[in-house]
Amino acid sequence: MSESPETPEPSPAQSPEAAPEQPQAARPVTPGSQASFGTYGGRPVSFVRRGTRLQGRRQQAWEEHSDRWAVDVPRHIANTSVHPDYVFDAEAEFGRSAPLIVEIGSGLGDAVCHAAEENPDWDFLAVEVYTPGLANTVIKINSRKLSNVRVVEANAPEVLATMLPAGSVSEVWVFFPDPWHKSRHHKRRLIQPEFAALVAAALKPGGLFRVATDWSNYAVHVRDVMAGSADFVNLHDGERRGPESPLTQVWQSGVESLVGGAPVKEGRAPVSTEHTGPNEGVDETGGWAPRFEGRIRTSFENKAHEAGRLIFDLCYRRL
Ligand SMILES: C[S@@+](CC[C@H](N)C(=O)[O-])C[C@H]1O[C@@H](n2cnc3c(N)ncnc32)[C@H](O)[C@@H]1O
């Protein structure tokens, strides 16, 4: 393992919306799991894998329906890895030729299932390492009778690098990636220059990369990473700057600096963001997209709003 993983910030995947379950004790890292290797492509992976055990409704759904809706990926070094020889054949899987949207870190499947329902002519691949979230997505696929969604339990950079044919994807979505607040953990953030290059390779020319985050420091990080990529153009370059910028508004309100912008739960320490980035008072750069209308407000995003945090949308076109 490259470093001992620290408890990541709470993710929606850890606040299940499905049937009530018994509380799960934190599980030790399974030997052979990606968290026990900790790296991919020389970088620490962006997740710490916990809670792979399924219970109740989720277990039943996974046992009964994962054969149909989960892509059976041959593994490589870890149980979240994808064998580099494996290539996904979307046309064979969906039985048609349609634009393919890939949502990375799909959590409980709220966004992907909503989008699939709204866009029956598109196909969707939900990429997630959190098994209960995948089981929840399968429950939604079944209950809404969706035929245009598949899930894959895998580390996203590997899905982009080798599983998806180059130039085969119409859009890649990353909504509310784990923020990894502490400076020493920033290297764990999913969106990095190497990740942007993988997204670029998977996308068709003209394809879109959409990101949303509720943390200003991650938003600036994404904007910086993407500004350094020659493969993309920001569709909203220079927009929403100055007083209109959500970054200016966060800096001026100090909303994230109180207790990391997170509501303090009884008996729990507040999340510390350490800092929200260099507070320049006014964001003269902008580049923020309007809210993506195809993104529904998930329970996770609701929590951000309740805590008073602002949402940053970003949208890039593959050249
Ligand atoms: C903060 S949650 C957001 C979930 C969802 N997008 C939402 O808005 O509710 C981030 C999710 O990304 C997943 N994730 C993190 N790194 C990943 C990776 N390398 N590959 C696949 N999923 C990953 C986590 O398991 C977690 O469920």
mmCIF file of C-alpha atoms and ligand atoms in Angstrom:
data_model
loop_
_atom_site.group_PDB
_atom_site.id
_atom_site.type_symbol
_atom_site.label_atom_id
_atom_site.label_comp_id
_atom_site.label_asym_id
_atom_site.label_seq_id
_atom_site.Cartn_x
_atom_site.Cartn_y
_atom_site.Cartn_z
ATOM 1 C CA MET A 1 0.000 0.000 0.000
ATOM 2 C CA SER A 2 1.345 3.404 -0.873
ATOM 3 C CA GLU A 3 0.127 4.974 2.324
ATOM 4 C CA SER A 4 -2.251 4.107 5.087
ATOM 5 C CA PRO A 5 -5.649 5.324 4.012
ATOM 6 C CA GLU A 6 -7.382 7.769 6.260
ATOM 7 C CA THR A 7 -11.116 7.835 6.616
ATOM 8 C CA PRO A 8 -12.351 9.699 3.557
ATOM 9 C CA GLU A 9 -14.937 12.381 3.776
ATOM 10 C CA PRO A 10 -18.474 11.054 4.077
ATOM 11 C CA SER A 11 -19.842 10.092 0.709
ATOM 12 C CA PRO A 12 -23.462 9.619 -0.270
ATOM 13 C CA ALA A 13 -22.687 6.049 -0.948
ATOM 14 C CA GLN A 14 -22.277 5.665 2.770
ATOM 15 C CA SER A 15 -25.694 7.030 3.588
ATOM 16 C CA PRO A 16 -27.942 4.437 1.993
ATOM 17 C CA GLU A 17 -31.395 5.463 0.967
ATOM 18 C CA ALA A 18 -32.637 1.949 0.482
ATOM 19 C CA ALA A 19 -34.122 -0.380 3.050
ATOM 20 C CA PRO A 20 -32.892 0.122 6.611
ATOM 21 C CA GLU A 21 -29.896 -2.021 7.358
ATOM 22 C CA GLN A 22 -28.000 -3.158 10.401
ATOM 23 C CA PRO A 23 -25.010 -0.893 11.042
ATOM 24 C CA GLN A 24 -21.885 -2.368 9.490
ATOM 25 C CA ALA A 25 -18.634 -2.451 11.360
ATOM 26 C CA ALA A 26 -15.707 -0.988 9.434
ATOM 27 C CA ARG A 27 -14.191 -3.860 7.501
ATOM 28 C CA PRO A 28 -10.485 -4.405 7.263
ATOM 29 C CA VAL A 29 -9.063 -4.037 3.783
ATOM 30 C CA THR A 30 -9.462 -7.315 1.923
ATOM 31 C CA PRO A 31 -6.166 -8.732 0.725
ATOM 32 C CA GLY A 32 -6.188 -8.458 -3.056
ATOM 33 C CA SER A 33 -8.522 -5.474 -3.073
ATOM 34 C CA GLN A 34 -7.370 -2.310 -4.737
ATOM 35 C CA ALA A 35 -7.230 -0.524 -1.388
ATOM 36 C CA SER A 36 -4.642 -3.035 -0.286
ATOM 37 C CA PHE A 37 -2.542 -2.209 -3.338
ATOM 38 C CA GLY A 38 -3.441 1.442 -3.065
ATOM 39 C CA THR A 39 -2.088 2.617 -6.380
ATOM 40 C CA TYR A 40 -2.882 2.547 -10.064
ATOM 41 C CA GLY A 41 -0.565 3.991 -12.681
ATOM 42 C CA GLY A 42 1.812 5.135 -9.959
ATOM 43 C CA ARG A 43 -0.881 7.154 -8.164
ATOM 44 C CA PRO A 44 -2.846 6.378 -5.019
ATOM 45 C CA VAL A 45 -6.363 5.319 -5.947
ATOM 46 C CA SER A 46 -9.120 7.836 -5.228
ATOM 47 C CA PHE A 47 -11.065 5.604 -2.855
ATOM 48 C CA VAL A 48 -10.766 3.535 0.266
ATOM 49 C CA ARG A 49 -12.912 0.508 -0.208
ATOM 50 C CA ARG A 50 -15.178 -0.283 2.693
ATOM 51 C CA GLY A 51 -18.604 -1.774 3.043
ATOM 52 C CA THR A 52 -18.580 -4.283 0.208
ATOM 53 C CA ARG A 53 -20.923 -6.561 2.161
ATOM 54 C CA LEU A 54 -24.524 -6.557 1.012
ATOM 55 C CA GLN A 55 -27.555 -7.176 3.134
ATOM 56 C CA GLY A 56 -31.312 -7.322 2.834
ATOM 57 C CA ARG A 57 -32.909 -5.829 -0.241
ATOM 58 C CA ARG A 58 -29.582 -4.917 -1.785
ATOM 59 C CA GLN A 59 -28.165 -8.390 -1.382
ATOM 60 C CA GLN A 60 -31.261 -9.914 -2.914
ATOM 61 C CA ALA A 61 -31.234 -7.479 -5.834
ATOM 62 C CA TRP A 62 -27.554 -8.092 -6.494
ATOM 63 C CA GLU A 63 -27.916 -11.860 -6.355
ATOM 64 C CA GLU A 64 -30.951 -11.894 -8.600
ATOM 65 C CA HIS A 65 -30.123 -9.182 -11.125
ATOM 66 C CA SER A 66 -26.410 -8.396 -11.288
ATOM 67 C CA ASP A 67 -25.989 -11.040 -14.011
ATOM 68 C CA ARG A 68 -28.260 -8.954 -16.191
ATOM 69 C CA TRP A 69 -27.161 -5.388 -15.355
ATOM 70 C CA ALA A 70 -23.565 -5.582 -14.079
ATOM 71 C CA VAL A 71 -20.811 -5.892 -16.644
ATOM 72 C CA ASP A 72 -18.787 -8.963 -15.747
ATOM 73 C CA VAL A 73 -15.268 -7.620 -15.926
ATOM 74 C CA PRO A 74 -12.251 -9.910 -15.912
ATOM 75 C CA ARG A 75 -10.006 -8.741 -13.093
ATOM 76 C CA HIS A 76 -6.328 -8.029 -13.056
ATOM 77 C CA ILE A 77 -4.380 -7.326 -9.873
ATOM 78 C CA ALA A 78 -7.303 -6.419 -7.639
ATOM 79 C CA ASN A 79 -11.020 -7.020 -7.271
ATOM 80 C CA THR A 80 -11.789 -3.521 -8.507
ATOM 81 C CA SER A 81 -9.314 -3.648 -11.371
ATOM 82 C CA VAL A 82 -10.072 -4.380 -15.012
ATOM 83 C CA HIS A 83 -7.935 -6.796 -16.969
ATOM 84 C CA PRO A 84 -6.167 -4.647 -19.577
ATOM 85 C CA ASP A 85 -7.102 -7.075 -22.363
ATOM 86 C CA TYR A 86 -10.828 -6.640 -21.756
ATOM 87 C CA VAL A 87 -12.690 -4.293 -24.102
ATOM 88 C CA PHE A 88 -16.332 -3.323 -23.554
ATOM 89 C CA ASP A 89 -18.575 -3.808 -26.575
ATOM 90 C CA ALA A 90 -21.403 -1.323 -25.968
ATOM 91 C CA GLU A 91 -23.301 -2.276 -29.118
ATOM 92 C CA ALA A 92 -23.357 -5.945 -28.155
ATOM 93 C CA GLU A 93 -24.224 -5.137 -24.540
ATOM 94 C CA PHE A 94 -27.119 -2.787 -25.293
ATOM 95 C CA GLY A 95 -28.143 -4.442 -28.543
ATOM 96 C CA ARG A 96 -28.068 -1.174 -30.447
ATOM 97 C CA SER A 97 -25.845 1.703 -31.490
ATOM 98 C CA ALA A 98 -26.517 4.780 -29.310
ATOM 99 C CA PRO A 99 -24.568 7.580 -27.640
ATOM 100 C CA LEU A 100 -22.806 6.229 -24.559
ATOM 101 C CA ILE A 101 -22.698 8.296 -21.355
ATOM 102 C CA VAL A 102 -20.321 7.169 -18.614
ATOM 103 C CA GLU A 103 -20.951 8.298 -15.056
ATOM 104 C CA ILE A 104 -17.949 7.835 -12.799
ATOM 105 C CA GLY A 105 -18.602 7.499 -9.075
ATOM 106 C CA SER A 106 -22.321 6.952 -9.588
ATOM 107 C CA GLY A 107 -22.987 6.447 -5.871
ATOM 108 C CA LEU A 108 -26.514 5.218 -5.283
ATOM 109 C CA GLY A 109 -27.424 5.577 -8.958
ATOM 110 C CA ASP A 110 -29.809 8.531 -8.570
ATOM 111 C CA ALA A 111 -28.319 10.673 -11.332
ATOM 112 C CA VAL A 112 -27.652 7.919 -13.845
ATOM 113 C CA CYS A 113 -31.085 6.307 -13.492
ATOM 114 C CA HIS A 114 -32.854 9.627 -13.733
ATOM 115 C CA ALA A 115 -30.883 10.566 -16.843
ATOM 116 C CA ALA A 116 -31.501 7.146 -18.399
ATOM 117 C CA GLU A 117 -35.224 7.499 -17.837
ATOM 118 C CA GLU A 118 -35.219 10.962 -19.385
ATOM 119 C CA ASN A 119 -33.072 9.901 -22.341
ATOM 120 C CA PRO A 120 -34.201 6.489 -23.565
ATOM 121 C CA ASP A 121 -32.199 6.923 -26.780
ATOM 122 C CA TRP A 122 -28.899 7.092 -24.911
ATOM 123 C CA ASP A 123 -27.031 4.296 -23.157
ATOM 124 C CA PHE A 124 -25.428 4.723 -19.738
ATOM 125 C CA LEU A 125 -22.560 3.020 -17.937
ATOM 126 C CA ALA A 126 -22.345 3.630 -14.173
ATOM 127 C CA VAL A 127 -18.839 3.122 -12.783
ATOM 128 C CA GLU A 128 -18.528 2.684 -9.025
ATOM 129 C CA VAL A 129 -16.430 0.781 -6.477
ATOM 130 C CA TYR A 130 -18.999 0.929 -3.681
ATOM 131 C CA THR A 131 -20.905 -2.344 -3.974
ATOM 132 C CA PRO A 132 -23.983 -1.286 -1.948
ATOM 133 C CA GLY A 133 -24.302 1.744 -4.240
ATOM 134 C CA LEU A 134 -24.169 -0.533 -7.270
ATOM 135 C CA ALA A 135 -26.821 -2.796 -5.734
ATOM 136 C CA ASN A 136 -28.982 0.263 -5.146
ATOM 137 C CA THR A 137 -28.539 1.227 -8.781
ATOM 138 C CA VAL A 138 -29.637 -2.253 -9.830
ATOM 139 C CA ILE A 139 -32.748 -1.873 -7.650
ATOM 140 C CA LYS A 140 -33.573 1.358 -9.489
ATOM 141 C CA ILE A 141 -32.892 -0.148 -12.909
ATOM 142 C CA ASN A 142 -35.368 -2.906 -12.126
ATOM 143 C CA SER A 143 -38.053 -0.829 -10.485
ATOM 144 C CA ARG A 144 -37.995 1.735 -13.309
ATOM 145 C CA LYS A 145 -37.681 -0.938 -16.009
ATOM 146 C CA LEU A 146 -34.634 0.706 -17.554
ATOM 147 C CA SER A 147 -32.936 -1.188 -20.348
ATOM 148 C CA ASN A 148 -30.318 1.478 -21.112
ATOM 149 C CA VAL A 149 -28.159 1.320 -17.955
ATOM 150 C CA ARG A 150 -25.328 -1.038 -17.038
ATOM 151 C CA VAL A 151 -23.159 -0.874 -13.956
ATOM 152 C CA VAL A 152 -19.535 -1.846 -13.528
ATOM 153 C CA GLU A 153 -17.760 -2.384 -10.243
ATOM 154 C CA ALA A 154 -14.336 -1.041 -11.099
ATOM 155 C CA ASN A 155 -11.692 1.594 -10.597
ATOM 156 C CA ALA A 156 -12.618 4.343 -13.041
ATOM 157 C CA PRO A 157 -9.167 5.158 -14.472
ATOM 158 C CA GLU A 158 -8.872 1.526 -15.580
ATOM 159 C CA VAL A 159 -12.290 1.628 -17.199
ATOM 160 C CA LEU A 160 -11.229 4.686 -19.183
ATOM 161 C CA ALA A 161 -7.740 3.443 -19.961
ATOM 162 C CA THR A 162 -8.438 0.030 -21.442
ATOM 163 C CA MET A 163 -12.034 -1.128 -21.060
ATOM 164 C CA LEU A 164 -13.641 1.577 -23.193
ATOM 165 C CA PRO A 165 -12.504 1.780 -26.821
ATOM 166 C CA ALA A 166 -10.785 5.068 -27.632
ATOM 167 C CA GLY A 167 -13.197 7.663 -28.979
ATOM 168 C CA SER A 168 -16.293 5.627 -28.095
ATOM 169 C CA VAL A 169 -17.938 7.767 -25.402
ATOM 170 C CA SER A 170 -20.204 10.776 -25.944
ATOM 171 C CA GLU A 171 -20.059 12.183 -22.419
ATOM 172 C CA VAL A 172 -18.186 11.481 -19.187
ATOM 173 C CA TRP A 173 -19.777 12.694 -15.954
ATOM 174 C CA VAL A 174 -18.158 13.064 -12.539
ATOM 175 C CA PHE A 175 -20.573 14.482 -9.987
ATOM 176 C CA PHE A 176 -19.360 15.233 -6.483
ATOM 177 C CA PRO A 177 -16.084 13.332 -6.460
ATOM 178 C CA ASP A 178 -14.657 12.623 -3.001
ATOM 179 C CA PRO A 179 -12.970 15.915 -2.088
ATOM 180 C CA TRP A 180 -9.927 14.608 -0.187
ATOM 181 C CA HIS A 181 -9.657 17.891 1.654
ATOM 182 C CA LYS A 182 -6.279 17.708 3.283
ATOM 183 C CA SER A 183 -3.371 18.998 1.239
ATOM 184 C CA ARG A 184 -1.416 15.801 1.731
ATOM 185 C CA HIS A 185 -4.359 13.848 0.290
ATOM 186 C CA HIS A 186 -4.860 15.966 -2.818
ATOM 187 C CA LYS A 187 -2.902 13.380 -4.778
ATOM 188 C CA ARG A 188 -5.814 10.994 -4.127
ATOM 189 C CA ARG A 189 -8.271 13.204 -5.944
ATOM 190 C CA LEU A 190 -9.787 11.453 -8.927
ATOM 191 C CA ILE A 191 -9.411 14.368 -11.329
ATOM 192 C CA GLN A 192 -5.740 14.812 -12.148
ATOM 193 C CA PRO A 193 -3.890 15.586 -15.391
ATOM 194 C CA GLU A 194 -3.510 11.840 -16.061
ATOM 195 C CA PHE A 195 -7.235 11.342 -15.513
ATOM 196 C CA ALA A 196 -8.070 14.193 -17.899
ATOM 197 C CA ALA A 197 -5.924 12.478 -20.533
ATOM 198 C CA LEU A 198 -7.829 9.213 -19.999
ATOM 199 C CA VAL A 199 -11.170 11.008 -20.317
ATOM 200 C CA ALA A 200 -9.928 12.657 -23.515
ATOM 201 C CA ALA A 201 -8.914 9.311 -24.974
ATOM 202 C CA ALA A 202 -12.275 7.677 -24.217
ATOM 203 C CA LEU A 203 -14.361 10.585 -25.549
ATOM 204 C CA LYS A 204 -15.324 11.090 -29.159
ATOM 205 C CA PRO A 205 -14.087 14.369 -30.656
ATOM 206 C CA GLY A 206 -16.703 16.914 -29.579
ATOM 207 C CA GLY A 207 -17.660 14.785 -26.570
ATOM 208 C CA LEU A 208 -18.341 16.434 -23.226
ATOM 209 C CA PHE A 209 -16.752 16.104 -19.816
ATOM 210 C CA ARG A 210 -19.085 17.351 -17.080
ATOM 211 C CA VAL A 211 -18.064 17.821 -13.477
ATOM 212 C CA ALA A 212 -19.887 19.109 -10.398
ATOM 213 C CA THR A 213 -18.515 19.620 -6.920
ATOM 214 C CA ASP A 214 -19.672 21.340 -3.768
ATOM 215 C CA TRP A 215 -16.173 22.170 -2.562
ATOM 216 C CA SER A 216 -14.477 25.322 -3.826
ATOM 217 C CA ASN A 217 -10.983 23.957 -3.392
ATOM 218 C CA TYR A 218 -11.761 20.941 -5.593
ATOM 219 C CA ALA A 219 -13.517 23.205 -8.100
ATOM 220 C CA VAL A 220 -10.387 25.334 -8.460
ATOM 221 C CA HIS A 221 -8.308 22.158 -8.674
ATOM 222 C CA VAL A 222 -10.461 20.851 -11.557
ATOM 223 C CA ARG A 223 -10.370 24.215 -13.314
ATOM 224 C CA ASP A 224 -6.555 24.242 -13.036
ATOM 225 C CA VAL A 225 -6.176 20.639 -14.200
ATOM 226 C CA MET A 226 -8.434 21.204 -17.193
ATOM 227 C CA ALA A 227 -6.808 24.530 -18.108
ATOM 228 C CA GLY A 228 -3.566 22.573 -18.411
ATOM 229 C CA SER A 229 -5.049 20.059 -20.861
ATOM 230 C CA ALA A 230 -4.614 20.711 -24.571
ATOM 231 C CA ASP A 231 -7.368 18.164 -25.320
ATOM 232 C CA PHE A 232 -10.286 20.204 -24.011
ATOM 233 C CA VAL A 233 -11.918 23.595 -24.292
ATOM 234 C CA ASN A 234 -13.965 25.062 -21.462
ATOM 235 C CA LEU A 235 -17.441 25.709 -22.874
ATOM 236 C CA HIS A 236 -17.915 28.527 -20.363
ATOM 237 C CA ASP A 237 -14.484 30.066 -20.373
ATOM 238 C CA GLY A 238 -14.492 33.364 -18.478
ATOM 239 C CA GLU A 239 -18.158 33.092 -17.561
ATOM 240 C CA ARG A 240 -19.502 33.696 -14.046
ATOM 241 C CA ARG A 241 -16.525 35.659 -12.821
ATOM 242 C CA GLY A 242 -16.285 38.532 -10.368
ATOM 243 C CA PRO A 243 -19.305 38.896 -8.083
ATOM 244 C CA GLU A 244 -21.245 36.296 -10.127
ATOM 245 C CA SER A 245 -18.663 33.629 -9.469
ATOM 246 C CA PRO A 246 -19.669 31.001 -6.902
ATOM 247 C CA LEU A 247 -16.019 31.071 -5.862
ATOM 248 C CA THR A 248 -16.191 34.767 -5.013
ATOM 249 C CA GLN A 249 -19.383 34.069 -3.114
ATOM 250 C CA VAL A 250 -17.776 31.258 -1.113
ATOM 251 C CA TRP A 251 -14.714 33.364 -0.366
ATOM 252 C CA GLN A 252 -16.792 36.318 0.724
ATOM 253 C CA SER A 253 -19.314 34.372 2.796
ATOM 254 C CA GLY A 254 -16.735 32.074 4.386
ATOM 255 C CA VAL A 255 -19.377 29.364 4.239
ATOM 256 C CA GLU A 256 -16.870 26.551 3.841
ATOM 257 C CA SER A 257 -14.492 27.776 6.513
ATOM 258 C CA LEU A 258 -16.818 27.515 9.489
ATOM 259 C CA VAL A 259 -16.687 23.781 10.061
ATOM 260 C CA GLY A 260 -15.683 22.744 6.596
ATOM 261 C CA GLY A 261 -19.163 23.667 5.469
ATOM 262 C CA ALA A 262 -20.451 20.419 6.862
ATOM 263 C CA PRO A 263 -23.166 20.233 9.489
ATOM 264 C CA VAL A 264 -21.721 18.872 12.701
ATOM 265 C CA LYS A 265 -23.487 15.683 13.720
ATOM 266 C CA GLU A 266 -23.823 14.874 17.377
ATOM 267 C CA GLY A 267 -20.824 12.960 18.584
ATOM 268 C CA ARG A 268 -18.841 13.594 15.416
ATOM 269 C CA ALA A 269 -15.954 15.891 14.844
ATOM 270 C CA PRO A 270 -16.425 18.551 12.178
ATOM 271 C CA VAL A 271 -14.782 17.932 8.836
ATOM 272 C CA SER A 272 -11.872 20.275 8.425
ATOM 273 C CA THR A 273 -11.058 21.440 4.933
ATOM 274 C CA GLU A 274 -7.851 23.009 6.244
ATOM 275 C CA HIS A 275 -8.396 25.760 3.738
ATOM 276 C CA THR A 276 -10.636 26.525 0.810
ATOM 277 C CA GLY A 277 -7.769 27.546 -1.416
ATOM 278 C CA PRO A 278 -6.060 30.864 -1.848
ATOM 279 C CA ASN A 279 -8.735 33.393 -0.966
ATOM 280 C CA GLU A 280 -8.261 36.126 -3.518
ATOM 281 C CA GLY A 281 -11.419 37.941 -2.523
ATOM 282 C CA VAL A 282 -12.778 38.076 -6.059
ATOM 283 C CA ASP A 283 -12.540 35.301 -8.648
ATOM 284 C CA GLU A 284 -11.576 37.108 -11.834
ATOM 285 C CA THR A 285 -11.128 33.894 -13.820
ATOM 286 C CA GLY A 286 -14.596 32.359 -13.732
ATOM 287 C CA GLY A 287 -15.165 29.564 -16.211
ATOM 288 C CA TRP A 288 -18.061 28.007 -14.286
ATOM 289 C CA ALA A 289 -20.866 26.362 -16.212
ATOM 290 C CA PRO A 290 -24.536 26.881 -15.494
ATOM 291 C CA ARG A 291 -26.089 24.042 -13.578
ATOM 292 C CA PHE A 292 -26.312 21.013 -15.871
ATOM 293 C CA GLU A 293 -30.046 20.544 -16.352
ATOM 294 C CA GLY A 294 -29.630 16.805 -16.832
ATOM 295 C CA ARG A 295 -28.253 16.428 -13.310
ATOM 296 C CA ILE A 296 -30.933 15.841 -10.719
ATOM 297 C CA ARG A 297 -30.426 16.920 -7.158
ATOM 298 C CA THR A 298 -29.347 13.810 -5.313
ATOM 299 C CA SER A 299 -29.629 13.304 -1.564
ATOM 300 C CA PHE A 300 -25.921 14.010 -1.489
ATOM 301 C CA GLU A 301 -26.249 17.358 -3.206
ATOM 302 C CA ASN A 302 -29.154 18.191 -0.883
ATOM 303 C CA LYS A 303 -26.826 17.804 2.082
ATOM 304 C CA ALA A 304 -24.434 20.304 0.529
ATOM 305 C CA HIS A 305 -27.254 22.792 0.095
ATOM 306 C CA GLU A 306 -28.418 22.234 3.669
ATOM 307 C CA ALA A 307 -24.903 23.043 4.853
ATOM 308 C CA GLY A 308 -24.992 26.240 2.809
ATOM 309 C CA ARG A 309 -22.322 25.151 0.338
ATOM 310 C CA LEU A 310 -22.476 26.296 -3.278
ATOM 311 C CA ILE A 311 -22.309 23.984 -6.269
ATOM 312 C CA PHE A 312 -19.691 24.396 -8.987
ATOM 313 C CA ASP A 313 -20.486 22.976 -12.426
ATOM 314 C CA LEU A 314 -17.800 22.667 -15.088
ATOM 315 C CA CYS A 315 -18.192 21.521 -18.688
ATOM 316 C CA TYR A 316 -15.458 20.824 -21.243
ATOM 317 C CA ARG A 317 -15.585 19.818 -24.887
ATOM 318 C CA ARG A 318 -13.093 17.319 -26.281
ATOM 319 C CA LEU A 319 -11.250 18.867 -29.235
HETATM 320 C C1 LIG B 1 -18.925 11.644 -2.965
HETATM 321 S S1 LIG B 1 -19.496 10.264 -3.810
HETATM 322 C C2 LIG B 1 -20.620 10.939 -5.022
HETATM 323 C C3 LIG B 1 -21.595 9.939 -5.561
HETATM 324 C C4 LIG B 1 -22.602 10.466 -6.604
HETATM 325 N N1 LIG B 1 -21.933 10.962 -7.763
HETATM 326 C C5 LIG B 1 -23.529 11.504 -6.041
HETATM 327 O O1 LIG B 1 -23.454 12.649 -6.448
HETATM 328 O O2 LIG B 1 -24.333 11.173 -5.181
HETATM 329 C C6 LIG B 1 -18.127 9.768 -4.771
HETATM 330 C C7 LIG B 1 -18.263 8.350 -5.257
HETATM 331 O O3 LIG B 1 -17.166 8.073 -6.117
HETATM 332 C C8 LIG B 1 -16.794 6.722 -5.928
HETATM 333 N N2 LIG B 1 -15.398 6.592 -6.394
HETATM 334 C C9 LIG B 1 -14.321 7.199 -5.868
HETATM 335 N N3 LIG B 1 -13.218 6.866 -6.553
HETATM 336 C C10 LIG B 1 -13.615 6.007 -7.531
HETATM 337 C C11 LIG B 1 -12.925 5.304 -8.555
HETATM 338 N N4 LIG B 1 -11.602 5.423 -8.710
HETATM 339 N N5 LIG B 1 -13.624 4.511 -9.377
HETATM 340 C C12 LIG B 1 -14.969 4.381 -9.238
HETATM 341 N N6 LIG B 1 -15.687 5.032 -8.283
HETATM 342 C C13 LIG B 1 -15.011 5.830 -7.434
HETATM 343 C C14 LIG B 1 -16.970 6.494 -4.441
HETATM 344 O O4 LIG B 1 -17.114 5.128 -4.130
HETATM 345 C C15 LIG B 1 -18.232 7.312 -4.132
HETATM 346 O O5 LIG B 1 -19.398 6.527 -4.184
#
